[in-house]
Coordinates of C-alpha atoms and ligand atoms in Angstrom, one line a residue:
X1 CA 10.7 22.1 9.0
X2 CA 9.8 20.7 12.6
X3 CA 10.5 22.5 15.3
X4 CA 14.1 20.4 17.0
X5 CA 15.1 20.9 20.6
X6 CA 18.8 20.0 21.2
X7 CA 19.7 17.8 23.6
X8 CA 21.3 19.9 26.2
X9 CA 18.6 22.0 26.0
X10 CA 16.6 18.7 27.1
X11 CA 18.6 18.0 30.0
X12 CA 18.6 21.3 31.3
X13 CA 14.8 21.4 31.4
X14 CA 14.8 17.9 32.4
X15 CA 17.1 18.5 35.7
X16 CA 14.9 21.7 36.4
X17 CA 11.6 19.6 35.6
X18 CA 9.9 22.5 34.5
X19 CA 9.2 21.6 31.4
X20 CA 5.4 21.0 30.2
X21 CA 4.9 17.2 29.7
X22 CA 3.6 17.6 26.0
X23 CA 7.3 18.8 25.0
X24 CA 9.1 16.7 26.7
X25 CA 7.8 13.9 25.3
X26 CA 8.0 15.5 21.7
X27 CA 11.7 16.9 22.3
X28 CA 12.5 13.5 23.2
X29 CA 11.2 11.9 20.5
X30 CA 12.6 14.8 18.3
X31 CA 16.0 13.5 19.3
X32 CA 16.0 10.0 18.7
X33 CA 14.8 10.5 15.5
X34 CA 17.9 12.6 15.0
X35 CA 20.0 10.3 16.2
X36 CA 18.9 7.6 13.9
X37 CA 18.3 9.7 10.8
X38 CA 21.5 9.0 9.4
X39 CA 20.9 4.8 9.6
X40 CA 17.6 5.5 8.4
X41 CA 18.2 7.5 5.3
X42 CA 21.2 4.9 4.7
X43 CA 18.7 1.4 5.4
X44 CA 16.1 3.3 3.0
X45 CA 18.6 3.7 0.4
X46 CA 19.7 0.3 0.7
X47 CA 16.5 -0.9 0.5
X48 CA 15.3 1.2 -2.8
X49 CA 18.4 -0.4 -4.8
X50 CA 17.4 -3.9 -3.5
X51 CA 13.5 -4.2 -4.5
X52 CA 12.4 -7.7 -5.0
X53 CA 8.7 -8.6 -6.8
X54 CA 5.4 -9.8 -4.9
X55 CA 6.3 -13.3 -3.7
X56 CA 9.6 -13.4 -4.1
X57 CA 10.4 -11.0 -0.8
X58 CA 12.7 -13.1 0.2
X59 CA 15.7 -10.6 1.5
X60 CA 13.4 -7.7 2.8
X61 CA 11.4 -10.1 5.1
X62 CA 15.0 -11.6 6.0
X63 CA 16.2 -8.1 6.9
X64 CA 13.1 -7.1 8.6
X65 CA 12.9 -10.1 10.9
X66 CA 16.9 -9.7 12.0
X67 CA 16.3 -6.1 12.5
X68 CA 13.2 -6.8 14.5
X69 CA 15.1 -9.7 16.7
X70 CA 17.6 -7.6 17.4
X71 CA 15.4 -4.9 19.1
X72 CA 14.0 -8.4 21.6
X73 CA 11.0 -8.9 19.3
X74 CA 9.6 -12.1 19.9
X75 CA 9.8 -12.9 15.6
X76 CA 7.9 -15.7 13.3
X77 CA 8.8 -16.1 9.3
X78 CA 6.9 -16.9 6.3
X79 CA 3.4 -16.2 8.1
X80 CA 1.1 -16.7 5.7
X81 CA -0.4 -19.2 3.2
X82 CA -2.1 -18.5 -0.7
X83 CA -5.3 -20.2 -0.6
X84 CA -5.5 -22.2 -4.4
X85 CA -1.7 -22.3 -4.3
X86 CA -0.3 -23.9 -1.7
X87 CA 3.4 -23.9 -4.2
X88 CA 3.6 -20.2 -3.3
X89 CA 6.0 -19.2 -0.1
X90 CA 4.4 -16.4 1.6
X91 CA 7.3 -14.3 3.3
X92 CA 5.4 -12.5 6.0
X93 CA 6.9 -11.5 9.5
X94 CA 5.3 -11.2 12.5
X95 CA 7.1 -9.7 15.2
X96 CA 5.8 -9.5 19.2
X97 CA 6.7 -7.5 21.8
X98 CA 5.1 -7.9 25.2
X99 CA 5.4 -5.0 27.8
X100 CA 3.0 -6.0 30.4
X101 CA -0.9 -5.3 30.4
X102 CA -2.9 -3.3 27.4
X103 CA -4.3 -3.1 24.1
X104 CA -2.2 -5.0 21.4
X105 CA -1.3 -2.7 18.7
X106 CA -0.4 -3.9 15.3
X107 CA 2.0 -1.6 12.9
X108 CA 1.9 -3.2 9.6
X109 CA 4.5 -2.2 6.5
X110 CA 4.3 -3.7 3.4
X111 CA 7.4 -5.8 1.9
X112 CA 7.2 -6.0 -2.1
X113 CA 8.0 -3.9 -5.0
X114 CA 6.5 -3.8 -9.0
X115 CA 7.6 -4.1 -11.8
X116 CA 8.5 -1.0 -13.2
X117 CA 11.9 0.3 -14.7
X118 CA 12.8 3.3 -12.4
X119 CA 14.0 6.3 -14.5
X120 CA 14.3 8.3 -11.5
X121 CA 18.5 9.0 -12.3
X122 CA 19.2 8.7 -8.2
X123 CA 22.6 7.6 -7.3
X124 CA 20.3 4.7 -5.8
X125 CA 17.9 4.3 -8.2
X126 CA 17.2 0.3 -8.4
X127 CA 19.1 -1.8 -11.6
X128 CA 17.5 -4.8 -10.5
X129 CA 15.6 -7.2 -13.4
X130 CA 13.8 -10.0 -12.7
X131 CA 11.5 -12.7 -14.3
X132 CA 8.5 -12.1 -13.2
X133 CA 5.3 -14.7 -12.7
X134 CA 4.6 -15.2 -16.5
X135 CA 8.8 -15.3 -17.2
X136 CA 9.2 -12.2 -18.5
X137 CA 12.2 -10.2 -18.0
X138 CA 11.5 -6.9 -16.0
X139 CA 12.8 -4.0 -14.2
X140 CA 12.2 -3.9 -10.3
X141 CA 11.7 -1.0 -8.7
X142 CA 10.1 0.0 -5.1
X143 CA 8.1 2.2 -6.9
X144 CA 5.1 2.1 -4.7
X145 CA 7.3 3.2 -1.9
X146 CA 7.2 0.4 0.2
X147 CA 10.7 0.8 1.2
X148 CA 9.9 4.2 3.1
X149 CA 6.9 2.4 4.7
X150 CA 9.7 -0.3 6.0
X151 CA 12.2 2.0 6.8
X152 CA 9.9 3.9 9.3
X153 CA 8.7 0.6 10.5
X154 CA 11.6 -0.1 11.5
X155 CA 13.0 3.3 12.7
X156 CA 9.3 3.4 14.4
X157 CA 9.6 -0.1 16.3
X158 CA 13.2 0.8 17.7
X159 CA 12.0 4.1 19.0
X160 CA 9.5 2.3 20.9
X161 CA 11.3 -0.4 22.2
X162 CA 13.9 2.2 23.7
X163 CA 10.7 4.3 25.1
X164 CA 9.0 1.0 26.6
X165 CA 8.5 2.7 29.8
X166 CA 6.1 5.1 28.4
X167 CA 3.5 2.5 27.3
X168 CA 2.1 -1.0 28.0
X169 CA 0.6 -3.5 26.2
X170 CA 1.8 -5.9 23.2
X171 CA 2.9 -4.0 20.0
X172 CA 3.1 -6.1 17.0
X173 CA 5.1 -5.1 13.7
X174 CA 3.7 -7.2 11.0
X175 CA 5.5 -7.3 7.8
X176 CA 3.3 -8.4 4.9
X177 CA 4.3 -9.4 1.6
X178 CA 2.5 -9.7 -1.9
X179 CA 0.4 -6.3 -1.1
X180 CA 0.7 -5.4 -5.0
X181 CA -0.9 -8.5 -6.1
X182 CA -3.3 -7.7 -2.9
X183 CA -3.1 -11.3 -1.6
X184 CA -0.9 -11.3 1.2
X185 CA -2.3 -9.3 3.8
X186 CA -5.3 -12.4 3.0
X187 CA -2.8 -15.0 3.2
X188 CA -1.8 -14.4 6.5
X189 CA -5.6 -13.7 8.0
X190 CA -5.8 -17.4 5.9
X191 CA -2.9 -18.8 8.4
X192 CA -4.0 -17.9 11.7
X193 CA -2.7 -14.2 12.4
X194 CA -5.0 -13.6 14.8
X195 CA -5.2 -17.1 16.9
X196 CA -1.7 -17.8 16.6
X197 CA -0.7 -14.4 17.7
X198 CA -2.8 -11.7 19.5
X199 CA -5.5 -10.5 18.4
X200 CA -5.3 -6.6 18.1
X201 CA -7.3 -3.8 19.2
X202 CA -6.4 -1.5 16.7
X203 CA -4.4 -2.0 13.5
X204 CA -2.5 0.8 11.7
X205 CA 0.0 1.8 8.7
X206 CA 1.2 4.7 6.7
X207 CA 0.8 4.9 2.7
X208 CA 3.7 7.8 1.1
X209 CA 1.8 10.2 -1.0
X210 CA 2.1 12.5 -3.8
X211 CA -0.7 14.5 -3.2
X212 CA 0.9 15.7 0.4
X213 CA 4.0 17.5 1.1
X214 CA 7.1 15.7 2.7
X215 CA 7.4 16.3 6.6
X216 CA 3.2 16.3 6.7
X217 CA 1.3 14.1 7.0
X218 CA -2.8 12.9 5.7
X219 CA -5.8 11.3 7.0
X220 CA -9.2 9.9 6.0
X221 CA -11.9 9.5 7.9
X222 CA -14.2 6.4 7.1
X223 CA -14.1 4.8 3.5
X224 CA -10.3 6.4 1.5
X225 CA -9.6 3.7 -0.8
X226 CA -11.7 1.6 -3.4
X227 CA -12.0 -1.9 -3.6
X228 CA -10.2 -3.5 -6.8
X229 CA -10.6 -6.2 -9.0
X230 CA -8.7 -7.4 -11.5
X231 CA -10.5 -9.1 -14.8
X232 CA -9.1 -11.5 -17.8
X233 CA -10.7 -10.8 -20.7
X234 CA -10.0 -13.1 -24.2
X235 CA -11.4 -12.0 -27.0
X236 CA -11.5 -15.0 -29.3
X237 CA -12.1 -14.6 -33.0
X238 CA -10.8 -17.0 -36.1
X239 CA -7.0 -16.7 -37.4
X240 CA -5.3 -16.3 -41.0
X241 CA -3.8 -14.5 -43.4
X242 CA -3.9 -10.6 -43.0
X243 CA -4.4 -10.3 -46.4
X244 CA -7.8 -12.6 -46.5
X245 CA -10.0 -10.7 -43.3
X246 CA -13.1 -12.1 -45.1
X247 CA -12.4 -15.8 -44.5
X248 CA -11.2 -14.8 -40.6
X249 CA -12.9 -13.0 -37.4
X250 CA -10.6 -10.3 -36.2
X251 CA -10.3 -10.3 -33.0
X252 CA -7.7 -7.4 -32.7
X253 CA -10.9 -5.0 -34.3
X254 CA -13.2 -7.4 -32.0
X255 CA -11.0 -6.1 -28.7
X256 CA -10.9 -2.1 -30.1
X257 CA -14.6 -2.4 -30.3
X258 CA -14.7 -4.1 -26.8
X259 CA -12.4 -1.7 -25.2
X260 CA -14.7 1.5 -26.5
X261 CA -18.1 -0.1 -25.6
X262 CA -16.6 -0.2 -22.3
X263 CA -15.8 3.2 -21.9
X264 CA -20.2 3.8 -21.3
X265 CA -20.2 1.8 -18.5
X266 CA -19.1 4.4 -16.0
X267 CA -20.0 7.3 -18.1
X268 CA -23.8 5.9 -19.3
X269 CA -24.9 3.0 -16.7
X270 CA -23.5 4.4 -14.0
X271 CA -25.0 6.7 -11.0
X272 CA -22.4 10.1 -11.2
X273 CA -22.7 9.8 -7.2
X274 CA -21.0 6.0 -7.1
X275 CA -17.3 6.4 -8.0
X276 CA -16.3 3.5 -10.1
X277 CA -13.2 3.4 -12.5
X278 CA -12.9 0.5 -15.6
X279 CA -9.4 0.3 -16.7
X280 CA -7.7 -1.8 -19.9
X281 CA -4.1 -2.0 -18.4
X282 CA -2.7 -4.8 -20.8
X283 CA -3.7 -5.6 -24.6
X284 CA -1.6 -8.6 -26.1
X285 CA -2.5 -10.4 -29.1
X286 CA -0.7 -11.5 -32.5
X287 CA 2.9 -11.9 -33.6
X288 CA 3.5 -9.9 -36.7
X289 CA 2.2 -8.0 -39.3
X290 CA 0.5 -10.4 -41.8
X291 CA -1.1 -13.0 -39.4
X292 CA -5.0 -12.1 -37.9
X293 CA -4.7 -14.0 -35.0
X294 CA -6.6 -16.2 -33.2
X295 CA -7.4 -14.5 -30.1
X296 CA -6.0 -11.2 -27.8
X297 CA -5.8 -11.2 -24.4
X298 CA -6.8 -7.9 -22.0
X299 CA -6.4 -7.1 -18.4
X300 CA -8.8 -5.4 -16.6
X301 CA -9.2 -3.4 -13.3
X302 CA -12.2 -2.1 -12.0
X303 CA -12.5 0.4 -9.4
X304 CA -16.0 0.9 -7.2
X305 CA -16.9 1.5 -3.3
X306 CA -20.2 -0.1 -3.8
X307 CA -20.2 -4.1 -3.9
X308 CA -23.5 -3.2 -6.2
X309 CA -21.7 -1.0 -8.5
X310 CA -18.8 -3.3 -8.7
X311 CA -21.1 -6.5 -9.7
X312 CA -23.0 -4.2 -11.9
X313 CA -19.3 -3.2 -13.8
X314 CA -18.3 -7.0 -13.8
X315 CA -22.0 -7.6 -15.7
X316 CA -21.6 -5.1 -18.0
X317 CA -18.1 -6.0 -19.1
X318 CA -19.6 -10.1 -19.9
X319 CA -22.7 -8.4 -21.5
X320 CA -20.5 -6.0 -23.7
X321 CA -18.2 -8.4 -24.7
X322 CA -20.7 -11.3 -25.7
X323 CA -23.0 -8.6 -27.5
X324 CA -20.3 -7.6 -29.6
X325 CA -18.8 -11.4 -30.2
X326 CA -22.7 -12.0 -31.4
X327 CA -22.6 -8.5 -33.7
X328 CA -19.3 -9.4 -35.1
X329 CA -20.5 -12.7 -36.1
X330 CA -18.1 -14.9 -34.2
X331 CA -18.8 -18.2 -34.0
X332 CA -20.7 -19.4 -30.3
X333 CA -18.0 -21.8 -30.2
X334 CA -15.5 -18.6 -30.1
X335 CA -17.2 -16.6 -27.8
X336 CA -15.1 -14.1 -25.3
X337 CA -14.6 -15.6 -22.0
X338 CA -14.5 -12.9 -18.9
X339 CA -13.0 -14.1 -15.9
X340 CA -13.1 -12.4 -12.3
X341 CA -10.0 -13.2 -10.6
X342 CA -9.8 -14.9 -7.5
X343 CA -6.5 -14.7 -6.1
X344 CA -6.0 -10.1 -7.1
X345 CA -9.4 -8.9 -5.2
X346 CA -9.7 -6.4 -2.1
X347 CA -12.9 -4.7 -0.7
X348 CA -12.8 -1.3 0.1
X349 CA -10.5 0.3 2.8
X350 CA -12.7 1.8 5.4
X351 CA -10.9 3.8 8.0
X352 CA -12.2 3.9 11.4
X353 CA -13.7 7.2 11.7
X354 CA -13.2 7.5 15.4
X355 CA -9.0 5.9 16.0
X356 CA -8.8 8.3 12.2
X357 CA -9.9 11.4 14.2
X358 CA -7.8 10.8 17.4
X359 CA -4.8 10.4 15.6
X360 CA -5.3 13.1 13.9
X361 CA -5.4 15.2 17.1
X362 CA -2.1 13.1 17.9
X363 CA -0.5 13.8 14.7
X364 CA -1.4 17.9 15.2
X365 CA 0.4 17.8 18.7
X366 CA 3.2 15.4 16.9
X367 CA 4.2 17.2 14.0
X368 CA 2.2 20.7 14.4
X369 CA -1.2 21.7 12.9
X370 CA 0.0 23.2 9.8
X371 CA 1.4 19.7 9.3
X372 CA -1.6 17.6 9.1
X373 CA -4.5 17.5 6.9
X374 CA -7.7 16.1 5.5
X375 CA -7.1 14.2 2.5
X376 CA -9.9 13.2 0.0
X377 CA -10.7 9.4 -0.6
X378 CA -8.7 8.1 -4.0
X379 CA -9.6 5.4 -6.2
X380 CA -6.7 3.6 -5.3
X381 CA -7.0 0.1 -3.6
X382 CA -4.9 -1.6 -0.4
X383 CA -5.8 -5.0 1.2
X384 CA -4.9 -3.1 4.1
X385 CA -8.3 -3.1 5.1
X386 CA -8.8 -6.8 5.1
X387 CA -6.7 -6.2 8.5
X388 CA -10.2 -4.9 9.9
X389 CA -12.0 -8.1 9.4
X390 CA -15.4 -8.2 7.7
X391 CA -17.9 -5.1 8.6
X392 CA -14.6 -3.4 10.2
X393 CA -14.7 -5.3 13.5
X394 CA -11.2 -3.8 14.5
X395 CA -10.9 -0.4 14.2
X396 CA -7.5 0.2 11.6
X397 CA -6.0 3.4 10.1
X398 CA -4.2 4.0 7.1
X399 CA -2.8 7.4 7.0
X400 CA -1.2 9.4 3.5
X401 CA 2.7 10.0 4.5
X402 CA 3.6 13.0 2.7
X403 CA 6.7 12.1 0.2
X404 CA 7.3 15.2 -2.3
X405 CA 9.5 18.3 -2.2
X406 CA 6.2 21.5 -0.6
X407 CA 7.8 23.8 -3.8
X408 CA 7.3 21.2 -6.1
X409 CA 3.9 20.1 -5.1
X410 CA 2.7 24.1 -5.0
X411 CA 4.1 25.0 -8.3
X412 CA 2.3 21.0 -9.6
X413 CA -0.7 22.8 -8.1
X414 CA -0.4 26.1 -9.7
X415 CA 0.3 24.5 -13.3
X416 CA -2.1 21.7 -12.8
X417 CA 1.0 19.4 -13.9
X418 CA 0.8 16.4 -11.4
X419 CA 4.1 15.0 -9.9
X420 CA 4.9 11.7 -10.6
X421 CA 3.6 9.7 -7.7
X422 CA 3.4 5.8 -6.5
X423 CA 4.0 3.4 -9.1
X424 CA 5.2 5.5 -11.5
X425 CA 8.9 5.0 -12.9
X426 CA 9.4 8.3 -11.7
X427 CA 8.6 8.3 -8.1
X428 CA 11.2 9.5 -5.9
X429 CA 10.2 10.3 -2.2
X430 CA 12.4 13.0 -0.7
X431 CA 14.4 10.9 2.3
X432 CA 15.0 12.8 5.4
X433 CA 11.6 14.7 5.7
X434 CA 9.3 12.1 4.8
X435 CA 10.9 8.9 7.2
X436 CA 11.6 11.9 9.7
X437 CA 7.7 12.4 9.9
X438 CA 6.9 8.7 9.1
X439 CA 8.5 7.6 12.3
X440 CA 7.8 10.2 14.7
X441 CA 3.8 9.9 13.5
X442 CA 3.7 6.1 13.8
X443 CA 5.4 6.1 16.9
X444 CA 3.4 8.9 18.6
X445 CA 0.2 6.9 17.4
X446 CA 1.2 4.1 19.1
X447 CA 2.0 6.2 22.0
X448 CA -1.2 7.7 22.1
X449 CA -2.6 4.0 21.9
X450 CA -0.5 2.2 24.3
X451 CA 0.0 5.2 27.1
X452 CA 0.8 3.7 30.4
X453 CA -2.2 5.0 32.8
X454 CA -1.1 8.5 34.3
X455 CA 1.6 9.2 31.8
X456 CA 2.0 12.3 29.9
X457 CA 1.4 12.9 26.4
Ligands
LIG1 ZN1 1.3 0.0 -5.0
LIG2 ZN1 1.7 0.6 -1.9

């Protein structure tokens, strides 16, 4: 629990001025946050029944850019343009707020949700279905928790806009959508975010966390998420009857043996020092039980920090597969085909080891010491880093909101039973502590950042 100071407590040490700078500024943050708790926790709720797939945020960006008017923002909609599919509506938000001379400061949320079936049982769990891009029927669910990461964008830019005399300089809250298929933040780079609007000094956002308890908060110094890319793999082979294999080429038994060869890359090619990850996430192929069919399709993410182990993965994946197509005896004219694709790719997200360290500091004060702490790099991805420009010419900082009940996590940690966490069917952020801690650390980062000269901390 933080530490709350009432209000009339406030005013008393206001009117008697007595009171060290470093708490008045907290107690006053303290009780805004109160204040708006309650429209918080309601907007989040809101928000977690209404999730709505990578480009198709068409109601969340809506609701972000009235929200973000209201508050005087100066507000532009559907920033942002797919490169290789200019069809595709990108609903990004950009939202300015000038306040006189300083750094520009960009808070960035995320807008979309996956498509997962949420089994949570919460009075607002999400009954939402949708088609999604190859017209299947699924379940949508904000099961990455981008709908805490909007509410305390939102609970964060109002808080700042009714503090405006504490800082200068031009805050912009950018709402990005399609981060699952990590193309948006890409898209709007691709349309001019930074000519048509300032150009930021620094550039931060919050991720919620299972791995952190709710009320704290997590930071990374330098590189804390992987790059990802996302691979099609068809396995061709030679259809007919599942009764005849000798006059066909399997190429269900084709993809088994594919998708065990694999398994050596990171275990047998790969330096134990380079952290890489090769995951089959999708196998289709065939229609029923008699029939060898023609071909089966795979989807593939691989997970690396170094751009040489990554291209070493991708090599090893069109070596494997060809190899086996030759062993097998499939046909030249049936060989597999391994594609890299273009659109679902993100480098690395590197932290900024310096802005991560001084927020860190301004967490500590923020939230208390015992409420902030070092978290490990994951293999996880983000385009979030694409923000920073290529070799991380603008400093940005990602930090891990803490999302889950502190007895849960301990007893996860005693058993070694891990909570469900982001993008799981099961992940349910605890409300109040976690957008209670998301707001008041955003907005004291961009305090920190922004502080008028000769104003307290
Ligand atoms: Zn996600
Ligand atoms: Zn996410």
């Amino acid at each position: 629990m933080s530490h709350r100071v009432t209000l009339p407590y406030l005013v008393l040490y206001c009117l008697f001025a007595s009171v060290p700078a470093a708490l008045s500024q907290q107690a006053n943050l303290d009780s805004l946050i109160d204040r708006e708790m309650p429209r918080l926790v309601s907007a989040y709720k809101a928000l977690h029944a209404a999730p709505e797939l990578s480009h198709h945020e068409v109601k969340t960006s809506a609701l972000v850019a009235q929200e973000l008017r209201a508050l005087g923002f100066d507000v532009t909609e559907r920033v942002g343009k797919f490169a290789g599919h200019p069809d595709w509506i990108s609903y990004g938000v950009v939202g300015v707020y000038k306040n006189g001379a300083g750094p520009t400061v960009y808070v960035r949320t995320e807008l979309d949700a996956l498509p997962v079936e949420e089994k949570t049982g919460l009075p607002y769990a999400s009954t939402v279905r949708a088609k999604d891009d190859a017209g299947r029927e699924v379940g949508v669910m904000h099961a990455c928790g981008h709908d805490i990461h909007i509410t305390s964008f939102l609970g964060t830019a109002k808080l700042l806009v009714e503090l405006k005399d504490l800082w200068q300089g031009t805050l912009v809250m950018l709402a990005q959508p399609a981060e699952e298929a990590i193309s948006g933040a890409e898209a709007m780079l691709e349309d001019g975010l930074y000519t048509r609007f300032p150009r930021p000094d620094y550039v931060l956002a919050l991720h919620d966390s299972s791995l952190v308890a709710a009320g704290m908060v997590g930071y990374t110094p330098g590189y804390a998420l992987a790059s990802s890319t996302s691979v099609d793999v068809t396995i061709r082979g030679v259809g007919g009857h599942g009764s005849a294999p000798q006059v066909a080429k399997d190429p269900v038994v084709e993809a088994a043996e594919f998708i065990l060869a694999i398994q050596t890359i990171v275990s047998r090619e790969n330096s134990p020092f380079d952290p890489a990850v090769v995951t089959v996430g999708s196998i289709h192929g065939g229609t029923r039980y008699n029939i060898i069919p023609d071909e089966v399709h795979l989807q593939l993410t691989i997970r690396a920090y170094k751009e040489e182990v990554r291209q070493h993965i991708i090599a090893a994946l069109e070596r494997m597969a060809q190899g086996i197509a030759a062993a097998d005896g499939i046909p030249a004219s049936r060989a597999p085909i391994v594609e890299v694709s273009k659109d679902e790719y993100t480098p690395a997200m590197y932290n900024d080891p310096q802005l991560t360290l001084r927020l860190a500091e301004v967490f500590r004060k923020a939230l208390g010491p015992a409420n902030v702490v070092e978290v490990r790099p994951i293999m996880a991805s983000e385009d979030f880093g694409r923000f920073g420009l290529e070799n991380h010419q603008i400093p940005t900082c990602q930090f891990s909101l803490g999302a889950v009940d502190a007895a849960k996590l301990a007893e996860s940690r005693r058993t070694g039973v891990p909570l469900p966490g982001p993008h799981s069917s099961l992940w349910a952020p605890v409300p109040e502590p976690t957008l209670r801690a998301g707001v008041k650390a955003m907005s004291s980062a961009v305090l920190d950042l922004m502080k008028k000269p000769g104003a307290h901390d």
